[in-house]
Coordinates of C-alpha atoms in Angstrom, one line a residue:
M39 CA 0.0 0.0 0.0
E40 CA 2.8 2.4 0.8
G41 CA 3.8 4.1 -2.4
G42 CA 2.7 1.1 -4.4
D43 CA 0.4 0.3 -7.3
A44 CA -2.6 -0.3 -5.0
N45 CA -2.1 3.1 -3.3
A46 CA -2.1 4.8 -6.7
M47 CA -5.4 3.1 -7.5
L48 CA -7.0 4.3 -4.2
E49 CA -5.7 7.9 -4.8
H50 CA -7.5 7.8 -8.2
F51 CA -10.7 6.8 -6.3
D52 CA -10.3 9.8 -4.0
K53 CA -10.2 12.0 -7.1
M54 CA -13.4 10.4 -8.3
V55 CA -15.1 11.1 -4.9
A56 CA -14.0 14.7 -5.2
D57 CA -15.6 14.9 -8.6
N58 CA -18.9 13.4 -7.4
Q59 CA -19.6 12.4 -3.7
N60 CA -21.8 9.6 -4.8
F61 CA -18.8 7.6 -6.1
Y62 CA -18.7 4.6 -3.9
H63 CA -15.7 2.3 -3.1
R64 CA -14.6 -0.1 -0.4
Y65 CA -11.5 -2.2 0.0
R66 CA -9.9 -4.7 2.5
L67 CA -6.4 -5.4 3.5
D68 CA -4.8 -8.7 4.5
D69 CA -2.8 -9.3 7.6
D70 CA 0.4 -8.0 5.9
G71 CA -1.2 -4.7 4.9
N72 CA -1.6 -5.6 1.2
L73 CA -4.6 -4.8 -0.9
K74 CA -7.0 -7.8 -0.6
D75 CA -10.3 -6.9 -2.2
V76 CA -11.6 -3.6 -3.7
M77 CA -15.0 -2.7 -5.1
W78 CA -16.2 0.5 -6.8
V79 CA -19.4 1.9 -8.2
D80 CA -19.6 5.3 -9.7
A81 CA -22.5 7.8 -9.3
R82 CA -23.9 7.1 -12.8
C83 CA -24.1 3.4 -12.2
R84 CA -25.8 3.9 -8.8
A85 CA -28.4 6.1 -10.5
A86 CA -28.9 3.6 -13.3
Y87 CA -29.6 0.8 -10.7
E88 CA -32.6 2.8 -9.5
E89 CA -34.1 2.4 -13.0
F90 CA -32.8 -1.0 -14.1
G91 CA -32.0 -2.8 -10.9
D92 CA -34.8 -5.4 -11.3
V93 CA -32.5 -8.1 -12.7
V94 CA -28.7 -8.2 -12.4
S95 CA -26.0 -10.5 -13.9
F96 CA -22.8 -11.1 -11.9
D97 CA -19.7 -12.5 -13.6
S98 CA -16.3 -13.5 -12.3
T99 CA -14.8 -15.4 -15.2
Y100 CA -13.5 -12.6 -17.3
L101 CA -9.8 -12.5 -16.5
T102 CA -7.2 -12.7 -13.7
N103 CA -4.5 -10.1 -13.8
K104 CA -0.8 -10.6 -12.9
S105 CA -1.6 -9.6 -9.3
E106 CA -3.8 -12.7 -9.2
L107 CA -6.9 -10.6 -8.6
P108 CA -9.9 -11.8 -10.6
F109 CA -12.0 -9.0 -12.1
T110 CA -15.7 -9.3 -11.3
N111 CA -18.6 -7.1 -12.4
F112 CA -22.3 -6.5 -12.0
V113 CA -24.2 -5.7 -15.2
E114 CA -27.8 -5.1 -16.4
V115 CA -29.5 -4.2 -19.7
N116 CA -31.0 -0.7 -20.2
H117 CA -34.1 0.4 -22.1
H118 CA -32.2 -0.1 -25.4
G119 CA -31.2 -3.7 -24.5
Q120 CA -27.6 -2.5 -24.1
T121 CA -25.3 -3.8 -21.4
I122 CA -24.7 -1.3 -18.6
L123 CA -22.4 -1.7 -15.7
L124 CA -23.5 -1.6 -12.1
G125 CA -20.2 -2.1 -10.3
C126 CA -16.7 -3.6 -10.5
A127 CA -14.5 -5.4 -8.1
L128 CA -11.0 -7.0 -7.9
V129 CA -11.1 -9.9 -5.4
S130 CA -8.3 -12.0 -3.9
H131 CA -10.3 -15.3 -3.6
E132 CA -13.5 -16.8 -5.1
D133 CA -14.8 -18.3 -1.9
V134 CA -17.9 -17.9 0.3
E135 CA -16.3 -15.3 2.6
T136 CA -15.1 -13.1 -0.2
F137 CA -18.4 -13.3 -2.1
T138 CA -20.3 -12.6 1.0
W139 CA -18.2 -9.4 1.6
L140 CA -18.6 -8.4 -2.0
F141 CA -22.4 -8.9 -2.2
S142 CA -23.0 -7.2 1.1
T143 CA -20.8 -4.2 0.2
W144 CA -22.5 -3.9 -3.2
L145 CA -25.9 -4.1 -1.7
L146 CA -25.0 -1.5 0.9
C147 CA -23.9 0.8 -1.9
M148 CA -27.4 0.3 -3.6
N149 CA -29.1 1.4 -0.3
G150 CA -30.1 -2.1 0.6
K151 CA -32.3 -2.6 -2.5
A152 CA -31.8 -6.2 -3.7
P153 CA -32.6 -7.1 -7.3
G154 CA -35.6 -9.3 -8.1
G155 CA -33.3 -11.8 -9.9
I156 CA -29.6 -12.3 -10.2
L157 CA -27.8 -14.4 -12.8
T158 CA -24.4 -16.1 -12.1
D159 CA -22.4 -19.0 -13.3
K160 CA -22.7 -22.4 -11.6
D161 CA -20.6 -21.7 -8.6
A162 CA -21.3 -23.2 -5.1
A163 CA -19.6 -20.3 -3.3
M164 CA -21.7 -17.7 -5.0
R165 CA -24.9 -19.6 -4.3
K166 CA -24.2 -19.9 -0.6
A167 CA -23.2 -16.2 -0.3
L168 CA -26.3 -15.1 -2.2
S169 CA -28.6 -17.2 0.0
V170 CA -27.2 -15.3 3.0
V171 CA -27.0 -11.7 1.6
M172 CA -29.9 -11.7 -0.9
P173 CA -32.3 -14.5 0.1
Q174 CA -35.3 -12.7 -1.4
S175 CA -33.7 -12.5 -4.9
R176 CA -34.2 -15.3 -7.4
H177 CA -30.9 -16.9 -8.1
R178 CA -30.4 -18.3 -11.6
W179 CA -27.5 -20.1 -13.2
C180 CA -26.3 -19.0 -16.6
I181 CA -27.2 -21.8 -19.0
W182 CA -24.3 -20.9 -21.2
H183 CA -21.8 -22.1 -18.6
I184 CA -23.7 -25.3 -18.2
L185 CA -24.1 -26.2 -21.9
K186 CA -20.5 -25.5 -22.7
K187 CA -19.5 -28.4 -20.4
F188 CA -21.6 -30.9 -22.4
S189 CA -18.7 -32.0 -24.5
E190 CA -16.4 -32.3 -21.5
K191 CA -18.8 -34.3 -19.4
L192 CA -20.6 -36.3 -22.1
G193 CA -18.2 -36.4 -25.0
M194 CA -17.0 -39.9 -24.2
Y195 CA -20.3 -41.5 -25.3
S196 CA -20.4 -42.9 -28.8
N197 CA -23.9 -41.6 -29.4
Y198 CA -23.2 -38.2 -27.9
K199 CA -24.1 -36.1 -31.0
Y200 CA -27.6 -37.8 -31.1
F201 CA -28.7 -37.4 -27.5
K202 CA -27.2 -34.0 -27.2
S203 CA -29.7 -32.6 -29.7
E204 CA -32.5 -34.4 -27.8
L205 CA -31.4 -32.9 -24.5
L206 CA -31.2 -29.4 -26.0
H207 CA -34.7 -29.9 -27.3
A208 CA -36.0 -30.8 -23.9
I209 CA -34.2 -27.8 -22.3
Y210 CA -35.3 -25.1 -24.8
D211 CA -38.6 -26.3 -26.2
S212 CA -40.3 -27.3 -23.0
F213 CA -42.7 -24.6 -21.9
T214 CA -43.9 -26.1 -18.7
E215 CA -42.2 -27.9 -15.8
K216 CA -44.0 -31.2 -16.4
E217 CA -43.2 -31.0 -20.1
F218 CA -39.5 -30.6 -19.3
E219 CA -39.4 -33.5 -16.8
K220 CA -41.2 -35.8 -19.3
N221 CA -38.9 -34.9 -22.2
W222 CA -35.7 -35.1 -20.1
T223 CA -36.6 -38.4 -18.5
S224 CA -37.5 -39.8 -22.0
V225 CA -34.0 -39.0 -23.4
I226 CA -32.2 -40.4 -20.3
M227 CA -34.1 -43.6 -20.5
M228 CA -33.8 -44.0 -24.3
Y229 CA -30.0 -43.6 -24.3
E230 CA -29.4 -45.3 -20.9
L231 CA -27.8 -42.3 -19.2
Q232 CA -29.2 -43.1 -15.7
E233 CA -25.8 -43.7 -14.3
N234 CA -24.3 -40.4 -15.3
Q235 CA -23.9 -38.5 -12.1
W236 CA -23.4 -35.1 -13.8
L237 CA -26.7 -35.3 -15.6
S238 CA -28.4 -36.5 -12.4
G239 CA -27.0 -33.5 -10.6
L240 CA -28.3 -31.1 -13.2
F241 CA -31.7 -32.6 -13.1
D242 CA -31.8 -32.3 -9.3
E243 CA -30.9 -28.6 -9.6
R244 CA -33.2 -28.0 -12.6
E245 CA -35.0 -25.1 -10.9
M246 CA -31.7 -23.1 -11.0
W247 CA -31.2 -23.1 -14.7
V248 CA -33.9 -24.7 -16.9
P249 CA -36.0 -21.9 -18.7
A250 CA -39.3 -23.7 -18.1
Y251 CA -38.8 -23.0 -14.3
M252 CA -38.0 -19.3 -15.0
R253 CA -40.5 -18.4 -17.6
H254 CA -43.0 -16.8 -15.2
L255 CA -40.3 -14.4 -13.8
F256 CA -39.1 -11.1 -15.4
W257 CA -35.5 -11.3 -16.7
A258 CA -35.5 -8.1 -18.9
G259 CA -35.0 -10.2 -22.0
M260 CA -31.6 -11.5 -20.8
K261 CA -30.5 -14.3 -23.1
T262 CA -28.3 -16.5 -21.0
T263 CA -26.5 -18.0 -23.9
Q264 CA -25.1 -14.6 -24.9
R265 CA -25.0 -12.5 -21.8
S266 CA -21.6 -13.8 -20.6
E267 CA -20.1 -13.0 -23.9
S268 CA -21.6 -9.5 -23.7
I269 CA -20.1 -9.0 -20.3
H270 CA -16.7 -10.1 -21.5
S271 CA -16.8 -7.8 -24.6
F272 CA -17.7 -4.9 -22.3
F273 CA -14.0 -4.4 -21.4
D274 CA -12.3 -6.1 -24.3
G275 CA -9.6 -3.7 -25.6
Y276 CA -9.5 -1.8 -22.4
V277 CA -8.2 -4.3 -19.7
N278 CA -6.1 -7.4 -19.9
K279 CA -3.9 -9.6 -17.7
T280 CA -1.0 -7.1 -17.8
T281 CA -3.1 -4.1 -16.8
R282 CA -1.7 -2.6 -13.5
L283 CA -4.0 -1.9 -10.6
C284 CA -3.5 1.9 -10.9
E285 CA -4.5 1.6 -14.6
F286 CA -7.7 -0.3 -13.9
P287 CA -9.9 2.7 -13.0
Q288 CA -8.7 4.8 -15.9
Q289 CA -9.3 2.0 -18.4
Y290 CA -12.7 1.4 -16.7
S291 CA -13.5 5.1 -17.4
Y292 CA -12.6 4.7 -21.1
A293 CA -14.9 1.7 -21.4
M294 CA -17.7 3.4 -19.5
E295 CA -17.4 6.5 -21.7
V296 CA -18.0 4.5 -24.8
R297 CA -21.0 2.9 -23.3
A298 CA -22.4 6.2 -22.1
N299 CA -22.0 7.7 -25.5
E300 CA -23.7 4.7 -27.1
E301 CA -26.7 5.1 -24.8
K302 CA -26.9 8.8 -25.5
E303 CA -26.7 8.2 -29.3
A304 CA -29.4 5.6 -29.1
D305 CA -31.7 8.0 -27.1
A306 CA -31.2 10.7 -29.8
N307 CA -31.9 8.2 -32.7
C308 CA -35.1 7.1 -31.1
W309 CA -36.5 10.6 -31.6
K310 CA -34.7 11.4 -34.9
Y311 CA -35.7 8.3 -36.9
T312 CA -39.0 6.5 -37.2
R313 CA -39.3 2.8 -38.2
T314 CA -41.8 1.8 -40.9
L315 CA -44.8 -0.2 -39.7
L316 CA -45.0 -3.8 -40.9
T317 CA -48.7 -4.5 -40.1
A318 CA -52.0 -2.7 -39.7
F319 CA -52.4 -3.7 -36.0
P320 CA -53.1 -0.5 -34.0
F321 CA -50.9 -1.8 -31.2
E322 CA -47.8 -1.7 -33.4
A323 CA -48.2 2.1 -34.1
Q324 CA -48.8 2.8 -30.4
F325 CA -45.7 0.9 -29.3
R326 CA -43.6 2.7 -31.9
D327 CA -44.6 6.1 -30.3
V328 CA -43.5 5.2 -26.8
Y329 CA -40.9 2.4 -26.9
T330 CA -37.2 2.6 -27.8
D331 CA -36.4 1.4 -31.3
A332 CA -34.6 -1.7 -30.1
K333 CA -37.7 -2.8 -28.1
F334 CA -40.1 -1.7 -30.8
K335 CA -38.3 -4.1 -33.2
E336 CA -39.1 -7.0 -30.8
V337 CA -42.8 -5.8 -30.8
Q338 CA -42.7 -5.9 -34.6
V339 CA -41.5 -9.5 -34.6
Q340 CA -44.5 -10.5 -32.5
C341 CA -46.9 -8.5 -34.8
S342 CA -45.5 -10.1 -37.9
R343 CA -45.8 -13.6 -36.4
V344 CA -49.5 -13.2 -35.8
L345 CA -49.9 -14.2 -39.5
Y346 CA -49.1 -17.8 -38.5
L347 CA -51.7 -18.2 -35.7
T348 CA -54.7 -20.3 -36.2
P349 CA -57.7 -20.1 -33.8
L350 CA -58.8 -23.6 -32.8
E351 CA -61.3 -23.3 -30.0
K352 CA -63.2 -20.7 -28.0
R353 CA -65.0 -21.5 -24.7
V354 CA -66.4 -19.5 -21.8
V355 CA -64.8 -20.4 -18.5
A356 CA -66.3 -17.8 -16.1
D357 CA -68.3 -14.6 -16.0
N358 CA -67.0 -12.4 -18.9
V359 CA -63.9 -14.6 -19.2
V360 CA -63.3 -16.4 -22.5
Q361 CA -60.6 -18.9 -23.2
H362 CA -59.0 -19.2 -26.7
L363 CA -56.8 -22.0 -28.0
L364 CA -54.4 -20.8 -30.7
E365 CA -52.2 -23.0 -32.9
D366 CA -48.7 -21.5 -33.5
I367 CA -45.5 -22.4 -35.2
V368 CA -42.6 -23.5 -33.0
Y369 CA -39.5 -21.3 -33.4
T370 CA -36.0 -22.5 -32.5
R371 CA -32.8 -20.5 -32.1
T372 CA -29.8 -21.5 -34.4
K373 CA -26.3 -21.6 -32.9
K374 CA -24.6 -20.0 -35.9
K375 CA -27.0 -17.2 -36.9
R376 CA -28.2 -16.6 -33.3
E377 CA -31.7 -15.9 -34.5
E378 CA -35.0 -17.7 -34.2
I379 CA -36.3 -19.6 -37.3
A380 CA -39.6 -21.2 -37.9
T381 CA -39.9 -25.0 -37.8
T382 CA -42.5 -27.5 -39.1
K383 CA -43.7 -28.2 -35.6
R384 CA -46.9 -26.8 -34.1
R385 CA -47.9 -26.0 -30.6
T386 CA -51.2 -24.9 -29.0
Y387 CA -51.4 -22.0 -26.6
C388 CA -54.2 -21.0 -24.3
V389 CA -55.1 -17.3 -23.9
W390 CA -57.8 -16.0 -21.5
F391 CA -59.6 -12.7 -22.1
D392 CA -61.9 -10.7 -19.9
T393 CA -64.5 -9.1 -22.1
A394 CA -65.5 -6.6 -19.4
S395 CA -62.1 -5.3 -18.2
H396 CA -60.1 -6.2 -21.3
D397 CA -57.6 -8.0 -19.0
S398 CA -55.8 -11.0 -20.4
G399 CA -53.0 -13.5 -20.1
C400 CA -51.1 -16.1 -22.1
E401 CA -49.6 -19.4 -21.0
C402 CA -46.5 -18.7 -23.1
K403 CA -45.4 -16.2 -20.4
H404 CA -43.5 -14.2 -23.0
F405 CA -44.6 -10.8 -21.5
D406 CA -43.8 -12.0 -18.0
C407 CA -40.3 -13.0 -18.9
Y408 CA -39.3 -10.5 -21.6
G409 CA -41.6 -7.6 -20.9
I410 CA -42.8 -7.6 -24.6
M411 CA -46.4 -8.3 -25.5
C412 CA -46.7 -11.7 -27.2
R413 CA -48.3 -12.4 -30.6
H414 CA -51.0 -14.5 -29.0
L415 CA -52.3 -11.6 -27.0
I416 CA -52.1 -9.3 -30.0
K417 CA -54.2 -11.7 -32.0
V418 CA -56.9 -12.0 -29.3
Y419 CA -57.2 -8.3 -28.8
Y420 CA -57.5 -7.8 -32.5
M421 CA -60.3 -10.4 -32.6
Y422 CA -62.2 -8.3 -30.1
N423 CA -61.5 -5.0 -31.9
V424 CA -59.6 -3.6 -28.9
E425 CA -57.6 -0.7 -30.4
H426 CA -55.8 0.7 -27.3
V427 CA -52.9 -1.0 -25.6
P428 CA -53.8 -1.9 -22.0
S429 CA -51.6 0.0 -19.6
K430 CA -50.2 -3.2 -18.0
F431 CA -48.4 -4.1 -21.2
I432 CA -46.6 -0.8 -21.5
L433 CA -43.5 -1.0 -19.3
R434 CA -41.8 2.1 -18.1
R435 CA -38.6 0.2 -18.5
W436 CA -38.7 0.2 -22.3
R437 CA -40.1 3.7 -22.9
K438 CA -38.2 6.4 -24.7
D439 CA -40.2 9.3 -23.3
I440 CA -38.9 8.9 -19.7
Q441 CA -36.3 11.2 -18.3
R442 CA -33.9 8.9 -16.5
K443 CA -31.8 10.1 -13.6
H444 CA -28.5 8.5 -14.7
M445 CA -28.5 10.5 -17.9
V446 CA -28.0 13.8 -16.0
V447 CA -25.5 12.6 -13.5
K448 CA -22.1 14.1 -13.9
V449 CA -19.1 11.7 -13.7
A450 CA -15.5 12.0 -14.8
Y451 CA -16.0 9.9 -18.0
H452 CA -19.4 11.5 -18.9
D453 CA -19.0 15.3 -18.1
L454 CA -22.3 16.9 -19.0
S455 CA -21.6 20.2 -17.1
K456 CA -21.4 22.1 -20.4
T457 CA -25.1 21.5 -21.1
A458 CA -27.6 24.0 -19.9
Q459 CA -30.0 21.4 -18.5
V460 CA -27.3 19.8 -16.2
Q461 CA -26.1 23.3 -15.1
R462 CA -29.6 24.1 -14.0
F463 CA -30.0 20.7 -12.4
D464 CA -26.8 21.0 -10.4
K465 CA -27.6 24.5 -9.3
L466 CA -31.0 23.4 -7.9
M467 CA -29.6 20.3 -6.2
V468 CA -27.1 22.5 -4.2
E469 CA -30.1 24.5 -2.8
F470 CA -32.2 21.4 -2.2
E471 CA -29.4 19.6 -0.3
R472 CA -29.0 22.5 2.1
V473 CA -32.7 22.6 2.8
C474 CA -32.8 18.8 3.2
L475 CA -30.0 18.9 5.8
K476 CA -31.9 21.4 7.9
A477 CA -35.3 19.7 7.4
S478 CA -34.0 16.3 8.5
L479 CA -33.4 17.5 12.1
L480 CA -37.2 17.3 13.0
D481 CA -40.1 15.2 11.9
V482 CA -42.4 18.2 11.7
N483 CA -40.3 19.6 8.9
I484 CA -41.1 16.8 6.6
Q485 CA -44.8 17.7 6.1
T486 CA -43.9 21.3 5.5
C487 CA -41.3 20.4 2.8
M488 CA -43.7 18.0 1.1
E489 CA -46.4 20.6 0.8
L490 CA -44.0 23.2 -0.7
I491 CA -42.5 20.6 -3.1
Q492 CA -46.0 19.7 -4.3
L493 CA -46.7 23.3 -4.9
M494 CA -43.4 23.8 -6.8
D495 CA -44.2 20.7 -8.9
L496 CA -47.5 22.2 -10.0
R497 CA -46.1 25.6 -10.8
V498 CA -43.1 24.2 -12.7
E499 CA -45.3 21.8 -14.7
E500 CA -47.5 24.8 -15.6
N501 CA -44.5 26.8 -16.8
N502 CA -43.2 23.9 -18.8
T503 CA -46.6 23.5 -20.5
K504 CA -46.6 27.2 -21.5
F505 CA -43.0 26.9 -22.7
Y506 CA -43.5 24.0 -25.0
E507 CA -46.7 25.4 -26.4
S508 CA -44.8 28.6 -27.2
A509 CA -42.1 26.5 -28.8
R510 CA -44.6 24.6 -30.9
A511 CA -46.0 27.8 -32.2
G512 CA -42.6 29.3 -33.0
D513 CA -39.7 28.5 -35.3
P514 CA -37.6 25.6 -33.7
S515 CA -34.8 26.2 -36.1
S516 CA -33.8 29.2 -34.0
V517 CA -33.4 27.1 -30.9
T518 CA -30.5 24.6 -31.0
P519 CA -30.0 21.8 -28.5
D520 CA -27.4 23.8 -26.5
S521 CA -28.4 27.3 -27.2
T522 CA -29.3 29.3 -24.1
S523 CA -30.8 32.6 -23.2
N524 CA -30.3 33.5 -19.6
G525 CA -29.8 29.9 -18.8
V526 CA -32.8 28.5 -20.7
A527 CA -32.4 25.9 -23.4
L528 CA -34.7 23.7 -25.4
T529 CA -33.5 20.2 -26.1
S530 CA -33.7 18.8 -29.6
A531 CA -35.6 15.8 -28.4
S532 CA -38.3 18.1 -26.9
A533 CA -38.5 20.1 -30.1
N534 CA -38.7 17.0 -32.2
C535 CA -41.7 15.6 -30.3
S536 CA -43.4 18.9 -30.0
F537 CA -43.5 19.4 -33.8
N538 CA -43.7 15.8 -35.1
Y539 CA -46.7 14.8 -33.1
E540 CA -50.2 16.1 -32.5
V541 CA -52.7 15.5 -29.7
V542 CA -55.5 13.1 -30.4
P543 CA -58.8 13.8 -28.7
G544 CA -60.2 11.3 -26.2
G545 CA -58.6 8.2 -24.7
T546 CA -58.4 6.7 -21.2
P547 CA -55.9 8.1 -18.8
N548 CA -53.0 5.7 -18.1
P549 CA -53.1 4.9 -14.3
D550 CA -49.3 4.2 -14.5
R551 CA -48.5 7.6 -16.0
S552 CA -44.9 8.4 -15.8
T553 CA -43.1 11.8 -15.7
P554 CA -43.0 13.3 -19.1
C555 CA -39.6 14.5 -20.4
Q556 CA -37.7 14.9 -23.7
G557 CA -40.5 15.1 -26.2
S558 CA -43.6 14.9 -23.9
T559 CA -45.7 18.0 -23.6
M560 CA -45.9 18.5 -19.9
R561 CA -49.5 18.9 -18.9
T562 CA -51.5 17.5 -16.0
Q563 CA -53.7 14.4 -16.5
N564 CA -57.1 15.1 -18.1
E565 CA -56.1 18.7 -18.9
T566 CA -58.3 20.5 -21.4
V567 CA -56.4 22.3 -24.2
S568 CA -57.8 25.0 -26.5
T569 CA -56.5 25.0 -30.0
S570 CA -57.4 26.5 -33.4
K571 CA -59.2 23.2 -34.2
G572 CA -61.3 23.3 -31.0
T573 CA -61.1 21.9 -27.5
M574 CA -59.5 18.5 -26.7
S575 CA -58.5 16.5 -23.6
H576 CA -55.6 14.2 -23.1
S577 CA -53.5 12.6 -20.4
V578 CA -49.7 12.6 -20.3
G579 CA -48.1 9.2 -20.6
D580 CA -50.9 7.5 -22.5
P581 CA -49.3 6.2 -25.7
V582 CA -52.7 5.9 -27.4
L583 CA -53.1 9.7 -27.4
W584 CA -50.2 10.3 -29.8
R585 CA -50.0 9.6 -33.5
K586 CA -48.0 10.7 -36.5
K587 CA -49.6 13.5 -38.4
K588 CA -51.6 12.5 -41.5
G589 CA -49.8 12.6 -44.8
S590 CA -46.3 11.8 -43.4
K591 CA -44.1 9.8 -45.8
G592 CA -43.3 6.2 -45.0
G593 CA -39.7 5.0 -44.5
V594 CA -37.2 5.0 -41.7
R595 CA -35.9 8.6 -42.2
L596 CA -38.3 11.4 -41.5
Q597 CA -37.8 15.1 -41.4
S598 CA -36.7 16.6 -38.1
A599 CA -38.8 19.2 -36.4
A600 CA -36.4 22.0 -37.5
E601 CA -36.5 20.8 -41.1
K602 CA -40.3 20.8 -41.2
A603 CA -40.5 24.2 -39.6
M604 CA -37.9 25.7 -42.0
N605 CA -39.9 24.4 -45.0
K606 CA -43.1 25.8 -43.6
K607 CA -41.3 29.1 -43.0
K608 CA -40.1 29.3 -46.6
K609 CA -43.7 28.8 -47.8
K610 CA -45.1 31.4 -45.5
S611 CA -42.5 34.1 -45.6
S612 CA -45.0 36.7 -44.7
T613 CA -45.1 35.5 -41.1
T614 CA -41.3 36.0 -40.5
N615 CA -41.8 39.3 -38.7
E616 CA -43.8 37.7 -35.9
Q617 CA -41.1 35.1 -35.1
P618 CA -38.8 37.2 -32.9
E619 CA -41.7 37.9 -30.6
V620 CA -42.5 34.2 -30.3
N621 CA -38.9 33.3 -29.5
Q622 CA -38.8 36.1 -26.9
T623 CA -41.9 34.7 -25.3
M624 CA -40.5 31.2 -25.3
F625 CA -37.3 32.2 -23.6
G626 CA -39.2 34.6 -21.3
L627 CA -41.3 31.7 -20.0
G628 CA -38.2 29.7 -19.3
I629 CA -36.7 32.5 -17.3
V630 CA -39.9 32.7 -15.3
Q631 CA -39.6 29.0 -14.5
V632 CA -36.1 29.4 -13.1
L633 CA -36.9 32.5 -11.1
L634 CA -39.9 30.8 -9.6
L635 CA -37.8 27.9 -8.5
K636 CA -35.3 30.2 -6.9
D637 CA -38.0 32.1 -5.1
Y638 CA -39.4 28.9 -3.6
L639 CA -36.0 27.7 -2.5
R640 CA -35.4 31.0 -0.8
M641 CA -38.8 30.8 0.9
I642 CA -38.0 27.3 2.2
H643 CA -34.5 28.4 3.3
H644 CA -35.9 31.5 5.1
W645 CA -38.6 29.5 6.8
F646 CA -36.1 27.1 8.4
N647 CA -33.8 30.0 9.5
H648 CA -36.6 31.6 11.4

């Protein structure tokens, strides 16, 4: 530690803490004073966990450096399906005691919030440690680590290539627990594999790794056959076995910077480009308006496969509850192309539908596991002429119109301090932290703060509504993403949505409405809006209430908001003299918003001082 490589690493961590106090790191020393274990999680990762911490994958098989410290990491997938990091560690041993310390420290960093599910390799030490630290989390073994040992454990059999395909069929194509047990037992009996202890052990632990036992749980679309490779590629080109301890944090920052930029670019592309619809199902258009492009593609796959469904039977099972049997093609995943292809096999699925509440469910459990509405449900809703997506099938996790906290967190590798939005955010947070410190002294202060915060929320939302309405009436080409006027800026995402979409009258408010941001006009639920076309009502967050304007051209590339406004301005040059006044109004409203916030903060501060 004294003047060595490990000390230089910890000094770098101290600089990270100075940059952002939410940077978290812990380490342990051995009896000789040498660095034993170290774990770190930056502020952006901690904020991302609040949004995507439902399912986590932990890996410790990446590499071991020359200091004999295995590199471990916690990862998750974001709303684009991209791998994001939730923490790193260098550990001295891969035993129960070390993993218990690591999991406990990581959980403490995440404010004690355990994930709903955690994915690891088949390691007994990890399993025991997780059972102690996170007993409420569903532990799952990565199937990729199990299947890659097939050749090692079973390759000595002469008929290996025959029963291997049969075992894989039992593993992947069994949708229920009973079906898997029947198929697995049939293969074992047919090829006389009862004496193989390794296969017997896998069958005894089948609840830890077989997909049929996990299908009813949400795993954020994690594909276990590819996730480990994704974890490994996260740091490929940045760290290797010769990387020194003091170089680890810096290389980590480089890798994280690339990932942060990829996420930022994906967010921008979701508003810049629009994917062409493949079907006439109303659900497809509604999901396109609210889901990220990566997740909308998964919805499109389900919509396109409705073509191959055949209704077989319909029967009433309870009051207002109808059960439908649908025949579908069985799809299998190829190892080389890593994509699903249709087979000649057929399977029957049962879908129940409540004609009164429009609630439904499917035994395929695709939505439960992946968070994407399955083709069987889309078919049944279409049969009953249901045009609006039920709110339960629209997950906040995949939406593109949600402002996520980790995107505005300033860290060393993702410095957003130059943007006007982050500058305003940081300025307000300084004031709020000072008030929170004083308010936390007494319980009576909590109610007072909550009342004032609710009042601020209403006034700010009102100002944002006026601001975006003014922007929609003006010329967006004069407002660039980073242009400011007295500290006020309009993001390109907000401008794009404001000009590319129109409000559709009617609709049922979404009970799970989320906070609007980048591209969502900020109004209260059920607000009545007066326009030149009349009066209309809408609720924020309901995807049914937004649609592309009529007459828009098909294709992936559409005009941006600025391009459309510029073309409109050229056609109507007579209105150019009115534009400066609109822009001044737009910026003036933004200034009022900032000033109101400052006044409220001063009022709270003054109240606690007296």
